[in-house]
Amino acid sequence: MRSFSFVFLILCFLISGCSGGTHIESKPILYDFTEPYRFPFEVNDVRTEIEVYNPDLFQQYVFHYKNKQTKQEINYILSKVNE
């Protein structure tokens, strides 16, 4: 019984130590461009990736427009560099 209490005490100590964490400040990602709306084929699958290397200096937006049946795809890549 004594060893169970000791293990429980150590477990509580470890859990409470890990729950502190660090606070990460989040910034909004703003962009001032418009996405294309006309394509040479019918688009039925759209996927967007946003890569933020440094929110104050470099952001990259990758738009994937695809037709699943014909396998046609356009990848529209925009890079935003703040100076």
mmCIF file of N, CA, C and O in Angstrom:
data_model
loop_
_atom_site.group_PDB
_atom_site.id
_atom_site.type_symbol
_atom_site.label_atom_id
_atom_site.label_comp_id
_atom_site.label_asym_id
_atom_site.label_seq_id
_atom_site.Cartn_x
_atom_site.Cartn_y
_atom_site.Cartn_z
ATOM 1 N N MET A 1 0.814 -1.187 0.000
ATOM 2 C CA MET A 1 0.000 0.000 0.000
ATOM 3 C C MET A 1 0.863 1.259 0.000
ATOM 4 O O MET A 1 0.528 2.233 -0.638
ATOM 5 N N ARG A 2 1.981 1.191 0.712
ATOM 6 C CA ARG A 2 2.868 2.344 0.794
ATOM 7 C C ARG A 2 3.517 2.631 -0.567
ATOM 8 O O ARG A 2 3.672 3.783 -0.959
ATOM 9 N N SER A 3 3.906 1.581 -1.314
ATOM 10 C CA SER A 3 4.517 1.774 -2.625
ATOM 11 C C SER A 3 3.498 2.330 -3.625
ATOM 12 O O SER A 3 3.840 3.133 -4.494
ATOM 13 N N PHE A 4 2.225 1.938 -3.487
ATOM 14 C CA PHE A 4 1.169 2.470 -4.351
ATOM 15 C C PHE A 4 1.018 3.970 -4.128
ATOM 16 O O PHE A 4 0.889 4.738 -5.083
ATOM 17 N N SER A 5 1.040 4.416 -2.895
ATOM 18 C CA SER A 5 0.925 5.839 -2.577
ATOM 19 C C SER A 5 2.117 6.613 -3.133
ATOM 20 O O SER A 5 1.962 7.726 -3.656
ATOM 21 N N PHE A 6 3.303 6.039 -3.039
ATOM 22 C CA PHE A 6 4.497 6.684 -3.552
ATOM 23 C C PHE A 6 4.428 6.834 -5.072
ATOM 24 O O PHE A 6 4.737 7.886 -5.626
ATOM 25 N N VAL A 7 3.991 5.785 -5.765
ATOM 26 C CA VAL A 7 3.855 5.816 -7.224
ATOM 27 C C VAL A 7 2.789 6.833 -7.622
ATOM 28 O O VAL A 7 2.974 7.607 -8.569
ATOM 29 N N PHE A 8 1.696 6.869 -6.895
ATOM 30 C CA PHE A 8 0.630 7.826 -7.187
ATOM 31 C C PHE A 8 1.126 9.263 -7.007
ATOM 32 O O PHE A 8 0.824 10.140 -7.816
ATOM 33 N N LEU A 9 1.897 9.494 -5.978
ATOM 34 C CA LEU A 9 2.445 10.822 -5.711
ATOM 35 C C LEU A 9 3.400 11.254 -6.834
ATOM 36 O O LEU A 9 3.345 12.391 -7.312
ATOM 37 N N ILE A 10 4.242 10.361 -7.292
ATOM 38 C CA ILE A 10 5.163 10.671 -8.386
ATOM 39 C C ILE A 10 4.391 10.923 -9.676
ATOM 40 O O ILE A 10 4.698 11.849 -10.424
ATOM 41 N N LEU A 11 3.356 10.142 -9.937
ATOM 42 C CA LEU A 11 2.538 10.321 -11.128
ATOM 43 C C LEU A 11 1.861 11.683 -11.123
ATOM 44 O O LEU A 11 1.847 12.380 -12.138
ATOM 45 N N CYS A 12 1.308 12.072 -9.979
ATOM 46 C CA CYS A 12 0.670 13.388 -9.867
ATOM 47 C C CYS A 12 1.684 14.507 -10.093
ATOM 48 O O CYS A 12 1.394 15.510 -10.750
ATOM 49 N N PHE A 13 2.874 14.340 -9.579
ATOM 50 C CA PHE A 13 3.924 15.337 -9.748
ATOM 51 C C PHE A 13 4.296 15.484 -11.226
ATOM 52 O O PHE A 13 4.440 16.594 -11.744
ATOM 53 N N LEU A 14 4.443 14.369 -11.927
ATOM 54 C CA LEU A 14 4.807 14.409 -13.342
ATOM 55 C C LEU A 14 3.703 15.023 -14.190
ATOM 56 O O LEU A 14 3.969 15.806 -15.104
ATOM 57 N N ILE A 15 2.469 14.661 -13.908
ATOM 58 C CA ILE A 15 1.349 15.196 -14.684
ATOM 59 C C ILE A 15 1.213 16.696 -14.477
ATOM 60 O O ILE A 15 1.003 17.450 -15.420
ATOM 61 N N SER A 16 1.337 17.152 -13.245
ATOM 62 C CA SER A 16 1.204 18.583 -12.988
ATOM 63 C C SER A 16 2.365 19.368 -13.587
ATOM 64 O O SER A 16 2.201 20.511 -14.010
ATOM 65 N N GLY A 17 3.538 18.773 -13.675
ATOM 66 C CA GLY A 17 4.684 19.447 -14.275
ATOM 67 C C GLY A 17 4.566 19.580 -15.769
ATOM 68 O O GLY A 17 5.054 20.527 -16.369
ATOM 69 N N CYS A 18 3.883 18.656 -16.419
ATOM 70 C CA CYS A 18 3.749 18.678 -17.869
ATOM 71 C C CYS A 18 2.596 19.549 -18.337
ATOM 72 O O CYS A 18 2.502 19.882 -19.504
ATOM 73 N N SER A 19 1.684 19.901 -17.456
ATOM 74 C CA SER A 19 0.503 20.632 -17.889
ATOM 75 C C SER A 19 0.738 22.126 -17.990
ATOM 76 O O SER A 19 -0.108 22.848 -18.476
ATOM 77 N N GLY A 20 1.900 22.632 -17.547
ATOM 78 C CA GLY A 20 2.174 24.062 -17.589
ATOM 79 C C GLY A 20 2.224 24.589 -19.009
ATOM 80 O O GLY A 20 1.562 25.543 -19.355
ATOM 81 N N GLY A 21 3.006 23.974 -19.857
ATOM 82 C CA GLY A 21 3.095 24.338 -21.260
ATOM 83 C C GLY A 21 3.591 25.758 -21.465
ATOM 84 O O GLY A 21 3.785 26.520 -20.532
ATOM 85 N N THR A 22 3.803 26.110 -22.720
ATOM 86 C CA THR A 22 4.208 27.459 -23.067
ATOM 87 C C THR A 22 3.112 28.100 -23.884
ATOM 88 O O THR A 22 2.408 27.437 -24.638
ATOM 89 N N HIS A 23 2.989 29.390 -23.761
ATOM 90 C CA HIS A 23 1.962 30.122 -24.500
ATOM 91 C C HIS A 23 2.543 30.593 -25.829
ATOM 92 O O HIS A 23 3.577 31.255 -25.862
ATOM 93 N N ILE A 24 1.888 30.229 -26.923
ATOM 94 C CA ILE A 24 2.324 30.646 -28.248
ATOM 95 C C ILE A 24 1.342 31.689 -28.754
ATOM 96 O O ILE A 24 0.142 31.447 -28.816
ATOM 97 N N GLU A 25 1.870 32.859 -29.099
ATOM 98 C CA GLU A 25 1.021 33.934 -29.586
ATOM 99 C C GLU A 25 0.643 33.663 -31.032
ATOM 100 O O GLU A 25 1.493 33.374 -31.870
ATOM 101 N N SER A 26 -0.635 33.732 -31.340
ATOM 102 C CA SER A 26 -1.081 33.500 -32.705
ATOM 103 C C SER A 26 -1.426 34.834 -33.349
ATOM 104 O O SER A 26 -1.969 35.731 -32.721
ATOM 105 N N LYS A 27 -1.061 34.960 -34.612
ATOM 106 C CA LYS A 27 -1.335 36.164 -35.379
ATOM 107 C C LYS A 27 -2.241 35.797 -36.540
ATOM 108 O O LYS A 27 -2.127 34.714 -37.100
ATOM 109 N N PRO A 28 -3.133 36.687 -36.922
ATOM 110 C CA PRO A 28 -3.991 36.383 -38.070
ATOM 111 C C PRO A 28 -3.177 36.400 -39.364
ATOM 112 O O PRO A 28 -2.207 37.145 -39.496
ATOM 113 N N ILE A 29 -3.577 35.558 -40.291
ATOM 114 C CA ILE A 29 -2.934 35.509 -41.594
ATOM 115 C C ILE A 29 -3.855 36.234 -42.564
ATOM 116 O O ILE A 29 -4.965 35.778 -42.843
ATOM 117 N N LEU A 30 -3.413 37.374 -43.040
ATOM 118 C CA LEU A 30 -4.216 38.194 -43.938
ATOM 119 C C LEU A 30 -3.623 38.163 -45.346
ATOM 120 O O LEU A 30 -2.411 38.189 -45.519
ATOM 121 N N TYR A 31 -4.493 38.113 -46.342
ATOM 122 C CA TYR A 31 -4.015 38.197 -47.711
ATOM 123 C C TYR A 31 -4.971 39.066 -48.503
ATOM 124 O O TYR A 31 -6.161 39.160 -48.198
ATOM 125 N N ASP A 32 -4.456 39.732 -49.505
ATOM 126 C CA ASP A 32 -5.246 40.683 -50.281
ATOM 127 C C ASP A 32 -5.280 40.321 -51.767
ATOM 128 O O ASP A 32 -5.153 41.165 -52.622
ATOM 129 N N PHE A 33 -5.449 39.070 -52.087
ATOM 130 C CA PHE A 33 -5.561 38.632 -53.463
ATOM 131 C C PHE A 33 -6.845 37.826 -53.617
ATOM 132 O O PHE A 33 -7.427 37.374 -52.635
ATOM 133 N N THR A 34 -7.276 37.664 -54.834
ATOM 134 C CA THR A 34 -8.489 36.884 -55.090
ATOM 135 C C THR A 34 -8.099 35.569 -55.763
ATOM 136 O O THR A 34 -7.180 35.527 -56.580
ATOM 137 N N GLU A 35 -8.807 34.548 -55.413
ATOM 138 C CA GLU A 35 -8.570 33.235 -56.017
ATOM 139 C C GLU A 35 -9.195 33.196 -57.404
ATOM 140 O O GLU A 35 -10.203 33.857 -57.653
ATOM 141 N N PRO A 36 -8.624 32.421 -58.304
ATOM 142 C CA PRO A 36 -9.233 32.302 -59.635
ATOM 143 C C PRO A 36 -10.600 31.613 -59.558
ATOM 144 O O PRO A 36 -10.845 30.808 -58.669
ATOM 145 N N TYR A 37 -11.468 31.963 -60.471
ATOM 146 C CA TYR A 37 -12.805 31.364 -60.476
ATOM 147 C C TYR A 37 -13.162 30.761 -61.832
ATOM 148 O O TYR A 37 -14.177 30.093 -61.963
ATOM 149 N N ARG A 38 -12.326 30.946 -62.862
ATOM 150 C CA ARG A 38 -12.563 30.339 -64.165
ATOM 151 C C ARG A 38 -11.393 29.426 -64.501
ATOM 152 O O ARG A 38 -10.230 29.792 -64.336
ATOM 153 N N PHE A 39 -11.719 28.227 -64.958
ATOM 154 C CA PHE A 39 -10.705 27.226 -65.268
ATOM 155 C C PHE A 39 -11.005 26.594 -66.621
ATOM 156 O O PHE A 39 -12.154 26.590 -67.072
ATOM 157 N N PRO A 40 -10.000 26.005 -67.275
ATOM 158 C CA PRO A 40 -10.226 25.352 -68.570
ATOM 159 C C PRO A 40 -10.893 23.981 -68.454
ATOM 160 O O PRO A 40 -11.065 23.290 -69.451
ATOM 161 N N PHE A 41 -11.251 23.576 -67.251
ATOM 162 C CA PHE A 41 -11.935 22.306 -67.030
ATOM 163 C C PHE A 41 -12.832 22.462 -65.802
ATOM 164 O O PHE A 41 -12.720 23.426 -65.049
ATOM 165 N N GLU A 42 -13.731 21.509 -65.627
ATOM 166 C CA GLU A 42 -14.635 21.547 -64.474
ATOM 167 C C GLU A 42 -13.868 21.138 -63.216
ATOM 168 O O GLU A 42 -13.216 20.100 -63.177
ATOM 169 N N VAL A 43 -13.947 21.965 -62.201
ATOM 170 C CA VAL A 43 -13.248 21.704 -60.940
ATOM 171 C C VAL A 43 -14.238 21.088 -59.955
ATOM 172 O O VAL A 43 -15.297 21.652 -59.688
ATOM 173 N N ASN A 44 -13.896 19.905 -59.432
ATOM 174 C CA ASN A 44 -14.759 19.272 -58.437
ATOM 175 C C ASN A 44 -14.005 18.855 -57.175
ATOM 176 O O ASN A 44 -14.528 18.134 -56.340
ATOM 177 N N ASP A 45 -12.763 19.328 -57.056
ATOM 178 C CA ASP A 45 -11.983 19.077 -55.841
ATOM 179 C C ASP A 45 -11.038 20.261 -55.631
ATOM 180 O O ASP A 45 -10.225 20.568 -56.494
ATOM 181 N N VAL A 46 -11.191 20.927 -54.491
ATOM 182 C CA VAL A 46 -10.355 22.082 -54.173
ATOM 183 C C VAL A 46 -9.692 21.840 -52.822
ATOM 184 O O VAL A 46 -10.343 21.420 -51.868
ATOM 185 N N ARG A 47 -8.389 22.095 -52.786
ATOM 186 C CA ARG A 47 -7.631 21.931 -51.548
ATOM 187 C C ARG A 47 -6.691 23.119 -51.418
ATOM 188 O O ARG A 47 -6.122 23.582 -52.408
ATOM 189 N N THR A 48 -6.543 23.632 -50.203
ATOM 190 C CA THR A 48 -5.700 24.790 -49.956
ATOM 191 C C THR A 48 -4.689 24.475 -48.866
ATOM 192 O O THR A 48 -5.040 23.878 -47.855
ATOM 193 N N GLU A 49 -3.444 24.870 -49.083
ATOM 194 C CA GLU A 49 -2.396 24.731 -48.085
ATOM 195 C C GLU A 49 -1.841 26.120 -47.792
ATOM 196 O O GLU A 49 -1.620 26.907 -48.708
ATOM 197 N N ILE A 50 -1.633 26.404 -46.515
ATOM 198 C CA ILE A 50 -1.010 27.661 -46.125
ATOM 199 C C ILE A 50 0.239 27.318 -45.337
ATOM 200 O O ILE A 50 0.169 26.636 -44.323
ATOM 201 N N GLU A 51 1.368 27.769 -45.842
ATOM 202 C CA GLU A 51 2.643 27.500 -45.183
ATOM 203 C C GLU A 51 3.169 28.825 -44.635
ATOM 204 O O GLU A 51 3.382 29.765 -45.383
ATOM 205 N N VAL A 52 3.335 28.886 -43.332
ATOM 206 C CA VAL A 52 3.820 30.103 -42.697
ATOM 207 C C VAL A 52 5.195 29.813 -42.115
ATOM 208 O O VAL A 52 5.327 29.117 -41.125
ATOM 209 N N TYR A 53 6.202 30.325 -42.779
ATOM 210 C CA TYR A 53 7.568 30.124 -42.303
ATOM 211 C C TYR A 53 7.908 31.134 -41.222
ATOM 212 O O TYR A 53 8.506 30.820 -40.223
ATOM 213 N N ASN A 54 7.519 32.361 -41.449
ATOM 214 C CA ASN A 54 7.669 33.441 -40.484
ATOM 215 C C ASN A 54 6.530 34.411 -40.767
ATOM 216 O O ASN A 54 6.523 35.046 -41.818
ATOM 217 N N PRO A 55 5.541 34.534 -39.870
ATOM 218 C CA PRO A 55 4.358 35.333 -40.168
ATOM 219 C C PRO A 55 4.664 36.783 -40.527
ATOM 220 O O PRO A 55 3.913 37.409 -41.255
ATOM 221 N N ASP A 56 5.764 37.317 -40.044
ATOM 222 C CA ASP A 56 6.103 38.704 -40.341
ATOM 223 C C ASP A 56 6.855 38.863 -41.657
ATOM 224 O O ASP A 56 6.893 39.946 -42.226
ATOM 225 N N LEU A 57 7.463 37.786 -42.171
ATOM 226 C CA LEU A 57 8.294 37.908 -43.359
ATOM 227 C C LEU A 57 7.815 37.122 -44.568
ATOM 228 O O LEU A 57 7.787 37.638 -45.673
ATOM 229 N N PHE A 58 7.448 35.834 -44.387
ATOM 230 C CA PHE A 58 7.181 34.994 -45.556
ATOM 231 C C PHE A 58 6.011 34.055 -45.309
ATOM 232 O O PHE A 58 5.984 33.328 -44.320
ATOM 233 N N GLN A 59 5.040 34.117 -46.209
ATOM 234 C CA GLN A 59 3.888 33.212 -46.174
ATOM 235 C C GLN A 59 3.681 32.685 -47.588
ATOM 236 O O GLN A 59 3.904 33.394 -48.554
ATOM 237 N N GLN A 60 3.251 31.433 -47.683
ATOM 238 C CA GLN A 60 3.000 30.843 -48.997
ATOM 239 C C GLN A 60 1.642 30.173 -49.001
ATOM 240 O O GLN A 60 1.296 29.460 -48.068
ATOM 241 N N TYR A 61 0.888 30.409 -50.075
ATOM 242 C CA TYR A 61 -0.446 29.847 -50.234
ATOM 243 C C TYR A 61 -0.434 28.958 -51.475
ATOM 244 O O TYR A 61 -0.010 29.388 -52.547
ATOM 245 N N VAL A 62 -0.891 27.724 -51.331
ATOM 246 C CA VAL A 62 -0.926 26.784 -52.453
ATOM 247 C C VAL A 62 -2.369 26.316 -52.611
ATOM 248 O O VAL A 62 -2.941 25.712 -51.702
ATOM 249 N N PHE A 63 -2.952 26.621 -53.766
ATOM 250 C CA PHE A 63 -4.323 26.223 -54.074
ATOM 251 C C PHE A 63 -4.272 25.107 -55.113
ATOM 252 O O PHE A 63 -3.633 25.245 -56.156
ATOM 253 N N HIS A 64 -4.942 24.023 -54.841
ATOM 254 C CA HIS A 64 -5.002 22.879 -55.753
ATOM 255 C C HIS A 64 -6.425 22.783 -56.286
ATOM 256 O O HIS A 64 -7.373 22.600 -55.520
ATOM 257 N N TYR A 65 -6.575 22.909 -57.601
ATOM 258 C CA TYR A 65 -7.867 22.782 -58.264
ATOM 259 C C TYR A 65 -7.792 21.558 -59.161
ATOM 260 O O TYR A 65 -6.918 21.472 -60.019
ATOM 261 N N LYS A 66 -8.721 20.627 -58.982
ATOM 262 C CA LYS A 66 -8.600 19.345 -59.676
ATOM 263 C C LYS A 66 -9.959 18.835 -60.148
ATOM 264 O O LYS A 66 -10.985 19.086 -59.527
ATOM 265 N N ASN A 67 -9.912 18.094 -61.246
ATOM 266 C CA ASN A 67 -11.057 17.323 -61.704
ATOM 267 C C ASN A 67 -10.704 15.858 -61.471
ATOM 268 O O ASN A 67 -9.757 15.341 -62.065
ATOM 269 N N LYS A 68 -11.457 15.206 -60.604
ATOM 270 C CA LYS A 68 -11.127 13.826 -60.219
ATOM 271 C C LYS A 68 -11.291 12.837 -61.365
ATOM 272 O O LYS A 68 -10.550 11.863 -61.455
ATOM 273 N N GLN A 69 -12.244 13.064 -62.243
ATOM 274 C CA GLN A 69 -12.496 12.121 -63.322
ATOM 275 C C GLN A 69 -11.420 12.188 -64.412
ATOM 276 O O GLN A 69 -10.924 11.172 -64.888
ATOM 277 N N THR A 70 -11.059 13.396 -64.825
ATOM 278 C CA THR A 70 -10.092 13.547 -65.915
ATOM 279 C C THR A 70 -8.649 13.662 -65.424
ATOM 280 O O THR A 70 -7.726 13.691 -66.237
ATOM 281 N N LYS A 71 -8.462 13.784 -64.119
ATOM 282 C CA LYS A 71 -7.135 13.909 -63.498
ATOM 283 C C LYS A 71 -6.430 15.222 -63.862
ATOM 284 O O LYS A 71 -5.234 15.361 -63.675
ATOM 285 N N GLN A 72 -7.160 16.182 -64.393
ATOM 286 C CA GLN A 72 -6.575 17.483 -64.688
ATOM 287 C C GLN A 72 -6.436 18.257 -63.381
ATOM 288 O O GLN A 72 -7.314 18.195 -62.518
ATOM 289 N N GLU A 73 -5.334 18.993 -63.264
ATOM 290 C CA GLU A 73 -5.102 19.715 -62.023
ATOM 291 C C GLU A 73 -4.287 20.976 -62.292
ATOM 292 O O GLU A 73 -3.374 20.983 -63.115
ATOM 293 N N ILE A 74 -4.630 22.022 -61.566
ATOM 294 C CA ILE A 74 -3.867 23.265 -61.586
ATOM 295 C C ILE A 74 -3.460 23.569 -60.158
ATOM 296 O O ILE A 74 -4.286 23.535 -59.247
ATOM 297 N N ASN A 75 -2.177 23.851 -59.968
ATOM 298 C CA ASN A 75 -1.670 24.256 -58.663
ATOM 299 C C ASN A 75 -1.303 25.732 -58.757
ATOM 300 O O ASN A 75 -0.419 26.116 -59.515
ATOM 301 N N TYR A 76 -1.993 26.545 -57.995
ATOM 302 C CA TYR A 76 -1.816 27.991 -58.002
ATOM 303 C C TYR A 76 -1.048 28.354 -56.735
ATOM 304 O O TYR A 76 -1.551 28.190 -55.633
ATOM 305 N N ILE A 77 0.195 28.816 -56.890
ATOM 306 C CA ILE A 77 1.064 29.078 -55.752
ATOM 307 C C ILE A 77 1.332 30.577 -55.654
ATOM 308 O O ILE A 77 1.783 31.204 -56.606
ATOM 309 N N LEU A 78 1.025 31.133 -54.480
ATOM 310 C CA LEU A 78 1.289 32.540 -54.217
ATOM 311 C C LEU A 78 2.211 32.659 -53.019
ATOM 312 O O LEU A 78 1.985 32.026 -51.987
ATOM 313 N N SER A 79 3.220 33.471 -53.157
ATOM 314 C CA SER A 79 4.127 33.720 -52.053
ATOM 315 C C SER A 79 4.011 35.182 -51.653
ATOM 316 O O SER A 79 4.004 36.068 -52.512
ATOM 317 N N LYS A 80 3.922 35.424 -50.380
ATOM 318 C CA LYS A 80 3.811 36.787 -49.859
ATOM 319 C C LYS A 80 5.049 37.075 -49.028
ATOM 320 O O LYS A 80 5.297 36.420 -48.022
ATOM 321 N N VAL A 81 5.837 38.058 -49.474
ATOM 322 C CA VAL A 81 7.041 38.439 -48.764
ATOM 323 C C VAL A 81 6.841 39.846 -48.237
ATOM 324 O O VAL A 81 6.581 40.775 -48.993
ATOM 325 N N ASN A 82 6.939 39.999 -46.931
ATOM 326 C CA ASN A 82 6.832 41.315 -46.294
ATOM 327 C C ASN A 82 8.227 41.846 -46.053
ATOM 328 O O ASN A 82 9.070 41.156 -45.503
ATOM 329 N N GLU A 83 8.445 43.067 -46.454
ATOM 330 C CA GLU A 83 9.776 43.669 -46.245
ATOM 331 C C GLU A 83 9.695 44.804 -45.275
ATOM 332 O O GLU A 83 8.745 45.426 -45.069
#
